[in-house]
Coordinates of C-alpha atoms and ligand atoms in Angstrom, one line a residue:
R19 CA 178.4 242.9 40.8
D20 CA 175.1 243.2 38.8
R21 CA 175.8 240.8 36.1
Q22 CA 173.4 242.6 33.8
Q23 CA 175.4 245.8 33.8
P24 CA 178.6 246.7 31.8
A25 CA 182.0 246.3 33.5
R26 CA 183.5 249.4 32.5
V27 CA 180.5 251.6 33.7
L28 CA 180.3 249.9 37.0
N29 CA 184.1 250.5 37.3
D30 CA 183.6 254.3 36.3
S31 CA 181.0 254.6 38.9
M32 CA 183.2 253.3 41.7
G33 CA 185.5 256.0 40.6
D34 CA 188.2 253.9 39.5
T35 CA 189.0 254.4 35.6
D36 CA 192.5 252.6 35.5
M37 CA 192.4 250.9 32.0
S38 CA 195.2 248.5 33.1
E39 CA 192.7 246.7 35.6
E40 CA 191.0 243.5 34.6
L41 CA 187.8 243.5 35.8
F42 CA 186.8 240.2 35.1
E43 CA 189.4 237.5 36.2
P44 CA 188.7 233.8 34.6
R45 CA 190.4 231.0 35.9
N46 CA 188.9 228.0 33.8
I47 CA 188.3 229.1 30.3
I48 CA 187.1 227.0 27.3
V49 CA 188.6 228.0 23.9
T50 CA 186.8 226.6 21.1
G51 CA 188.8 225.9 17.9
G52 CA 192.1 226.2 20.0
C53 CA 193.6 223.7 17.5
G54 CA 193.3 226.2 14.4
F55 CA 195.7 228.8 13.2
I56 CA 194.4 231.7 15.6
G57 CA 192.8 229.6 18.6
S58 CA 196.1 227.9 19.0
N59 CA 197.8 230.9 19.0
F60 CA 195.6 232.3 21.6
V61 CA 196.1 229.4 23.5
H62 CA 200.2 229.9 23.8
Y63 CA 199.4 233.4 24.7
V64 CA 197.4 232.7 27.5
V65 CA 200.0 229.8 28.5
N66 CA 202.7 232.2 28.3
N67 CA 201.0 235.4 29.8
H68 CA 198.5 234.4 32.2
P69 CA 199.8 231.8 34.6
D70 CA 196.6 231.1 36.7
V71 CA 194.5 230.2 33.9
H72 CA 193.5 226.7 32.9
V73 CA 192.4 226.4 29.0
T74 CA 190.2 223.8 28.1
V75 CA 190.6 223.3 24.2
L76 CA 187.2 222.1 22.5
D77 CA 188.0 221.1 18.9
K78 CA 186.6 218.9 16.3
L79 CA 190.2 218.5 14.5
T80 CA 188.7 219.0 11.1
Y81 CA 191.3 219.5 8.2
A82 CA 192.0 222.7 9.5
G83 CA 192.8 221.5 13.2
N84 CA 196.0 220.0 14.4
R85 CA 196.7 218.8 17.7
E86 CA 200.4 219.4 16.9
N87 CA 199.4 222.9 17.1
I88 CA 199.5 222.8 21.4
A89 CA 201.6 220.0 21.6
G90 CA 204.2 220.5 24.3
L91 CA 202.2 222.8 26.2
P92 CA 202.1 221.9 30.1
A93 CA 199.3 219.1 30.5
D94 CA 198.5 221.1 34.0
R95 CA 197.5 224.0 32.0
V96 CA 195.9 223.0 28.9
E97 CA 193.5 219.9 28.0
L98 CA 192.2 219.1 24.6
V99 CA 188.5 217.8 24.4
V100 CA 188.2 216.5 20.8
G101 CA 184.4 217.1 20.2
D102 CA 182.0 219.1 18.1
I103 CA 180.5 222.4 19.3
C104 CA 177.4 221.3 18.1
D105 CA 177.2 218.5 20.2
A106 CA 175.0 219.8 23.3
E107 CA 175.5 216.4 25.4
L108 CA 179.2 217.2 25.3
L109 CA 178.6 221.0 26.3
E110 CA 176.8 219.7 29.0
R111 CA 179.5 217.9 30.5
I112 CA 182.4 220.6 30.3
V113 CA 180.4 224.1 30.4
P114 CA 179.5 223.8 33.9
G115 CA 182.1 225.2 36.3
C116 CA 184.1 227.1 33.5
D117 CA 184.0 231.0 33.8
A118 CA 184.2 231.9 30.2
I119 CA 184.0 230.3 26.7
V120 CA 186.3 232.1 24.1
H121 CA 184.9 230.9 20.7
Y122 CA 187.1 230.7 17.9
A123 CA 185.8 227.4 16.2
A124 CA 184.5 228.1 12.6
E125 CA 184.8 226.9 9.3
S126 CA 187.0 229.9 8.1
H127 CA 188.1 229.6 4.6
N128 CA 185.9 231.8 2.1
D129 CA 187.1 229.6 -1.0
N130 CA 185.7 226.5 0.7
S131 CA 182.5 228.1 1.5
I132 CA 181.9 229.0 -2.0
A133 CA 182.5 225.5 -3.3
D134 CA 180.5 223.8 -0.1
P135 CA 178.6 226.2 1.9
E136 CA 177.0 223.5 4.1
P137 CA 179.2 222.9 6.8
F138 CA 179.6 226.8 7.1
L139 CA 175.9 226.8 8.3
R140 CA 176.3 224.0 10.7
T141 CA 179.3 225.0 12.6
N142 CA 179.2 228.9 12.2
V143 CA 175.6 229.3 12.7
E144 CA 174.2 226.4 14.6
G145 CA 177.5 225.7 16.6
T146 CA 177.4 229.2 17.8
Y147 CA 173.8 228.8 18.9
C148 CA 174.8 225.7 21.0
L149 CA 177.5 227.4 22.7
L150 CA 175.1 230.5 23.6
E151 CA 172.6 228.0 24.8
A152 CA 174.9 226.3 27.0
C153 CA 176.3 229.5 28.2
R154 CA 172.7 230.8 29.2
K155 CA 171.9 227.5 30.9
H156 CA 175.0 228.0 33.2
D157 CA 175.4 231.7 33.3
V158 CA 179.1 231.7 31.9
R159 CA 180.5 234.6 30.2
Y160 CA 181.1 234.3 26.3
H161 CA 183.5 236.1 24.0
H162 CA 182.7 235.8 20.1
V163 CA 185.7 235.7 17.7
S164 CA 184.5 237.2 14.3
T165 CA 185.6 239.0 11.3
D166 CA 185.5 242.2 9.6
E167 CA 184.2 240.5 6.7
V168 CA 180.7 241.0 8.1
Y169 CA 180.9 244.4 6.8
G170 CA 181.3 243.8 3.2
D171 CA 184.1 245.6 1.4
L172 CA 185.1 249.1 0.6
A173 CA 186.3 250.7 -2.8
L174 CA 190.0 251.3 -3.1
D175 CA 189.5 255.1 -3.3
D176 CA 187.1 255.1 -0.3
P177 CA 188.7 257.1 2.8
A178 CA 186.3 255.4 5.1
R179 CA 187.4 252.1 7.3
F180 CA 185.0 249.9 9.1
T181 CA 183.8 251.1 12.7
E182 CA 181.6 249.2 15.2
E183 CA 178.5 251.3 13.5
T184 CA 179.2 250.2 10.0
P185 CA 176.2 248.2 8.6
Y186 CA 176.5 244.4 8.1
K187 CA 176.9 243.8 4.3
P188 CA 178.4 240.2 4.0
S189 CA 179.5 239.1 0.8
S190 CA 180.5 235.3 0.6
P191 CA 178.9 232.2 2.3
Y192 CA 181.4 232.5 5.0
S193 CA 181.1 236.0 6.1
S194 CA 177.1 235.6 5.9
T195 CA 177.3 232.6 8.3
K196 CA 179.8 234.9 10.7
A197 CA 177.4 237.7 10.3
A198 CA 174.5 235.4 11.3
S199 CA 176.5 234.0 14.2
D200 CA 177.1 237.7 15.2
M201 CA 173.6 238.5 15.2
L202 CA 172.6 235.4 17.5
V203 CA 175.4 236.8 20.2
R204 CA 173.3 240.1 20.3
A205 CA 170.0 238.5 20.6
W206 CA 171.2 236.4 23.2
T207 CA 172.4 239.5 25.0
R208 CA 169.7 241.6 25.0
T209 CA 167.1 239.0 25.6
Y210 CA 168.8 236.6 28.1
G211 CA 171.1 239.3 29.6
L212 CA 174.3 237.1 28.7
R213 CA 177.5 238.4 29.4
T214 CA 179.3 238.5 26.1
T215 CA 181.5 240.6 24.1
I216 CA 182.1 240.3 20.3
S217 CA 185.4 241.1 18.4
N218 CA 185.7 241.7 14.6
C219 CA 189.3 241.2 13.5
S220 CA 191.1 241.8 10.3
N221 CA 193.3 239.1 8.2
N222 CA 195.9 237.5 10.7
Y223 CA 199.0 236.1 9.5
G224 CA 202.0 234.1 11.6
P225 CA 202.9 230.8 12.8
F226 CA 200.3 227.8 12.2
Q227 CA 198.3 229.2 9.7
H228 CA 196.8 226.4 7.2
V229 CA 198.3 226.4 3.7
E230 CA 195.3 227.0 2.2
K231 CA 195.4 230.7 3.1
F232 CA 197.0 233.4 0.9
I233 CA 200.6 234.0 2.8
P234 CA 201.4 230.4 3.7
R235 CA 199.8 229.3 0.5
Q236 CA 202.4 231.3 -1.4
I237 CA 205.5 230.6 1.1
T238 CA 205.5 226.8 0.9
N239 CA 204.6 227.1 -2.8
I240 CA 207.9 228.5 -3.2
L241 CA 209.3 226.0 -0.8
C242 CA 208.0 223.3 -3.1
G243 CA 209.0 224.9 -6.3
I244 CA 205.4 225.7 -7.6
K245 CA 204.8 229.4 -8.5
P246 CA 202.6 231.4 -6.2
K247 CA 199.3 231.9 -7.4
L248 CA 197.8 235.7 -7.7
Y249 CA 194.0 235.9 -7.9
G250 CA 192.1 238.7 -10.2
D251 CA 194.2 241.6 -10.7
G252 CA 196.0 241.3 -7.2
L253 CA 194.6 244.7 -6.2
N254 CA 192.4 243.7 -3.4
V255 CA 193.3 245.1 -0.1
R256 CA 193.9 243.2 3.2
D257 CA 194.4 245.0 6.3
W258 CA 197.1 242.3 7.9
I259 CA 197.5 241.9 11.8
H260 CA 199.9 239.6 13.6
T261 CA 198.1 236.9 15.1
E262 CA 199.9 237.6 18.4
D263 CA 198.4 241.0 18.4
H264 CA 195.0 239.6 17.9
S265 CA 195.3 237.3 21.1
S266 CA 196.3 240.3 23.1
A267 CA 193.4 242.2 22.0
V268 CA 191.0 239.2 22.7
W269 CA 192.3 239.0 26.2
A270 CA 191.9 242.7 26.8
I271 CA 188.4 242.5 25.8
L272 CA 187.6 239.4 27.5
T273 CA 188.9 240.6 30.9
K274 CA 188.0 244.6 30.4
G275 CA 185.1 244.8 27.7
R276 CA 182.2 245.9 28.5
Y277 CA 179.4 243.2 28.0
G278 CA 177.2 243.8 25.1
E279 CA 179.8 245.7 23.1
T280 CA 181.5 245.2 19.8
Y281 CA 185.2 245.9 19.3
L282 CA 187.2 246.1 16.1
I283 CA 190.5 244.6 16.5
G284 CA 193.2 246.1 13.6
A285 CA 196.7 247.0 13.5
D286 CA 196.9 249.6 10.4
G287 CA 198.1 247.1 8.2
E288 CA 196.5 247.9 4.8
K289 CA 198.1 246.2 1.7
N290 CA 197.3 245.1 -1.6
N291 CA 197.8 241.3 -2.5
I292 CA 200.4 242.1 -5.0
D293 CA 202.9 244.2 -2.8
V294 CA 202.3 241.4 -0.1
L295 CA 203.2 238.6 -2.9
H296 CA 206.4 240.7 -3.8
A297 CA 207.5 241.0 -0.3
I298 CA 207.2 237.3 -0.1
L299 CA 209.1 236.7 -3.5
E300 CA 211.8 239.2 -2.6
G301 CA 212.1 237.8 0.8
M302 CA 212.6 234.4 -0.5
G303 CA 215.1 235.3 -3.3
K304 CA 212.7 235.0 -6.2
A305 CA 212.3 237.6 -8.9
A306 CA 209.1 239.7 -8.8
D307 CA 207.4 238.2 -11.6
D308 CA 207.6 234.7 -10.8
F309 CA 204.0 234.2 -10.1
D310 CA 201.0 232.9 -12.0
W311 CA 197.9 235.2 -12.4
V312 CA 194.8 232.6 -11.7
R313 CA 190.9 232.9 -11.7
D314 CA 189.3 235.3 -9.5
R315 CA 187.2 234.3 -6.5
P316 CA 183.6 234.7 -7.4
G317 CA 182.3 237.8 -5.4
H318 CA 186.0 238.8 -4.2
D319 CA 185.9 241.6 -1.7
R320 CA 187.8 244.5 -2.8
R321 CA 189.1 245.9 0.4
Y322 CA 188.7 245.6 3.8
A323 CA 190.2 248.3 6.6
I324 CA 189.9 248.7 10.3
D325 CA 189.3 251.6 12.5
S326 CA 190.3 250.1 15.9
S327 CA 190.2 252.9 17.9
K328 CA 187.4 252.2 20.2
L329 CA 189.6 249.2 21.4
R330 CA 192.5 251.4 21.8
R331 CA 191.0 254.2 23.7
E332 CA 188.5 252.2 25.8
L333 CA 190.7 249.2 26.9
G334 CA 194.2 250.5 26.5
W335 CA 195.1 248.2 23.9
K336 CA 197.9 248.3 21.3
P337 CA 199.7 246.0 18.7
K338 CA 203.1 245.0 19.2
H339 CA 204.0 243.8 15.8
T340 CA 203.7 247.0 13.8
D341 CA 206.6 246.2 11.3
F342 CA 205.0 244.2 8.9
A343 CA 208.2 243.3 6.7
Q344 CA 209.8 241.7 10.0
G345 CA 206.5 240.1 10.8
L346 CA 206.6 238.5 7.6
A347 CA 210.1 237.6 7.6
S348 CA 209.8 235.5 10.8
T349 CA 206.6 233.7 9.2
I350 CA 208.7 232.6 6.2
E351 CA 211.3 231.7 8.8
W352 CA 208.9 229.6 10.7
Y353 CA 207.5 227.9 7.5
R354 CA 211.0 227.0 6.6
E355 CA 211.6 225.3 9.9
N356 CA 208.5 223.7 10.1
E357 CA 207.8 221.7 7.1
Q358 CA 206.8 218.5 8.7
W359 CA 204.0 220.6 9.9
W360 CA 202.6 221.8 6.7
R361 CA 203.6 218.9 4.5
P362 CA 200.9 216.7 4.9
A363 CA 197.9 219.1 4.1
K364 CA 200.0 220.6 1.0
E365 CA 199.7 218.2 -2.0
S366 CA 195.7 217.8 -1.3
T367 CA 195.3 221.6 -1.0
E368 CA 197.2 222.3 -4.1
A369 CA 195.0 219.8 -5.8
K370 CA 191.8 221.4 -4.7
Y371 CA 192.8 224.5 -5.9
K372 CA 193.8 223.2 -9.5
A373 CA 190.2 221.7 -9.7
Q374 CA 189.1 225.2 -9.2
G375 CA 191.2 226.8 -11.7
Q376 CA 193.2 228.4 -9.1
Ligands
LIG23 P1 191.0 227.7 11.4 O1 190.1 227.1 10.3 O2 192.5 227.6 11.1 O3 190.8 227.0 12.5 C1 189.2 226.3 12.9 C2 189.5 225.6 14.1 O4 188.1 225.2 14.6 C3 190.1 224.1 13.4 O5 191.0 223.9 14.7 C4 188.9 223.1 13.5 O6 189.1 221.7 13.7 C5 187.8 223.7 14.4 N1 186.4 223.4 14.1 C6 186.0 223.6 13.1 N2 184.6 223.1 13.2 C7 184.7 222.9 14.4 C8 183.2 222.1 14.9 N3 182.0 222.2 14.7 N4 183.4 222.0 16.4 C9 184.7 222.0 17.2 N5 185.7 222.8 16.4 C10 185.7 222.8 15.0 O7 190.4 229.2 11.4 P2 191.3 230.4 12.1 O8 191.9 231.2 10.9 O9 192.1 230.0 12.8 O10 190.0 231.3 12.6 C11 189.6 231.1 13.7 C12 188.6 232.3 14.1 O11 188.8 233.6 13.8 C13 187.4 231.8 12.9 O12 186.0 232.2 13.8 C14 187.4 232.9 12.2 O13 186.0 233.4 11.7 C15 187.9 234.1 12.7 N6 188.7 235.0 12.1 C16 189.8 234.6 11.3 C17 190.7 235.5 10.7 C18 191.6 235.1 9.8 O14 192.5 235.9 9.3 N7 192.0 233.9 9.7 C19 190.3 236.8 11.0 C20 189.3 237.5 11.7 C21 188.5 236.3 12.4
LIG24 O1 196.2 231.7 -3.4 C1 195.5 232.9 -3.3 N1 195.6 233.7 -3.9 C2 195.3 235.0 -3.9 O2 195.3 236.0 -4.5 C3 194.8 232.7 -2.1 C4 194.5 231.6 -1.0 C5 193.9 234.1 -1.7 N2 194.2 235.1 -2.6 C6 193.9 236.4 -2.3 C7 192.1 236.5 -1.7 C8 192.1 237.6 -0.9 O3 192.0 239.0 -1.4 O4 194.6 237.0 -1.0 C9 193.4 237.5 -0.2 C10 193.5 236.9 1.2 O5 193.1 235.6 1.0 P1 192.6 234.4 2.2 O6 193.9 234.0 2.9 O7 191.9 233.2 1.6 O8 192.0 235.2 3.3 P2 190.6 236.3 3.3 O9 189.4 235.5 2.1 O10 190.7 237.5 3.1 O11 189.5 235.7 4.6 C11 190.6 235.7 5.9 O12 190.6 236.9 6.4 C12 189.4 237.3 7.3 C13 190.6 234.5 6.6 O13 190.5 233.4 5.9 C14 188.9 234.7 7.0 O14 188.8 233.5 8.2 C15 188.9 235.8 8.0 O15 187.7 236.1 8.5

């Protein structure tokens, strides 16, 4: 295959348009950030669904990374390399011979980026650059995991949703560094002919999410006897997707996506924060008003909404977890059953929020 050509176009030219066919069949992949929330869920997904694939997890184990997230997976399927994506020498050792890099590693929390942007520049921008250079040198396929936040926000009454054509307009230090990293991927694709795809996904929920994020913070607050905390007027809208559906979408794009293309991932899950909080309170037997209003996030994006029709149409993907109430109930259950997992991070996370008036 001519590696400069999009896989789907070549496939069509061969007279075969079966969307279920995987056109790229990796055997050895590197998953960066595979000890974080979404990366580790992807590693579980690959181990459970693709028995021929070996995964090397490259993770720095920052405050957000936890080796427990991939503990118990078979040692002959998953190897953990503890290290930094900015470490070019380390990349030189592990990248040759792998078929693809799926890049999840990032500093990922908006509130942290407002308090201290520096690590976001380094990991999200410089780290992506280092991975792109390693892929260029060793001719490795690269998938870039990004966020809908690169598009900025929408008004609550705007009928529009984000599409692959929406102009970039990031609001926070976090989203601006993710936008910058997407731009690097596009430039390396066009200039060097790298075989890349980009996905921009909406807000994920599910097991293994750090207690600094909205849904786990509120669930674990209630479990600790602390009141949930709602920013601003609580009307900000997020488009929720279960992390397992994000994993299946990334796999579809990695194996069937056209090189050089961007795909938006979303599951039609728009909800405002107060409705999500009410669902958590109700699901945990608390009164609807049993929470605190706290200081709003500076520059707080109002609404995110994803139109994922390109991904569904071109690659035949669809989400499995379409019942948010059920997904939330099983997430609450997971945090109830895994207190030893989240407890060590809880106190310091709440202390940080308290110092910020949140
Ligand atoms: P997370 O913060 O839970 O995990 C990030 C992981 O990356 C951690 O394991 C951390 O140790 C690792 N890491 C950080 N810096 C590193 C470095 N320099 N070198 C190697 N490893 C490093 O993040 P997440 O919520 O799982 O997000 C994963 C990716 O998905 C990010 O790229 C994020 O932008 C994107 N994303 C997240 C969401 C969401 O809702 N959380 C939505 C869309 C896209
Ligand atoms: O205690 C809280 N109270 C509250 O009202 C927290 C932590 C958040 N919020 C609000 C802010 C947002 O409107 O809840 C919403 C969700 O907040 P986060 O969980 O911090 O997520 P968000 O800022 O939307 O970003 C997430 O989705 C997109 C991820 O953290 C990003 O990595 C991803 O790119």
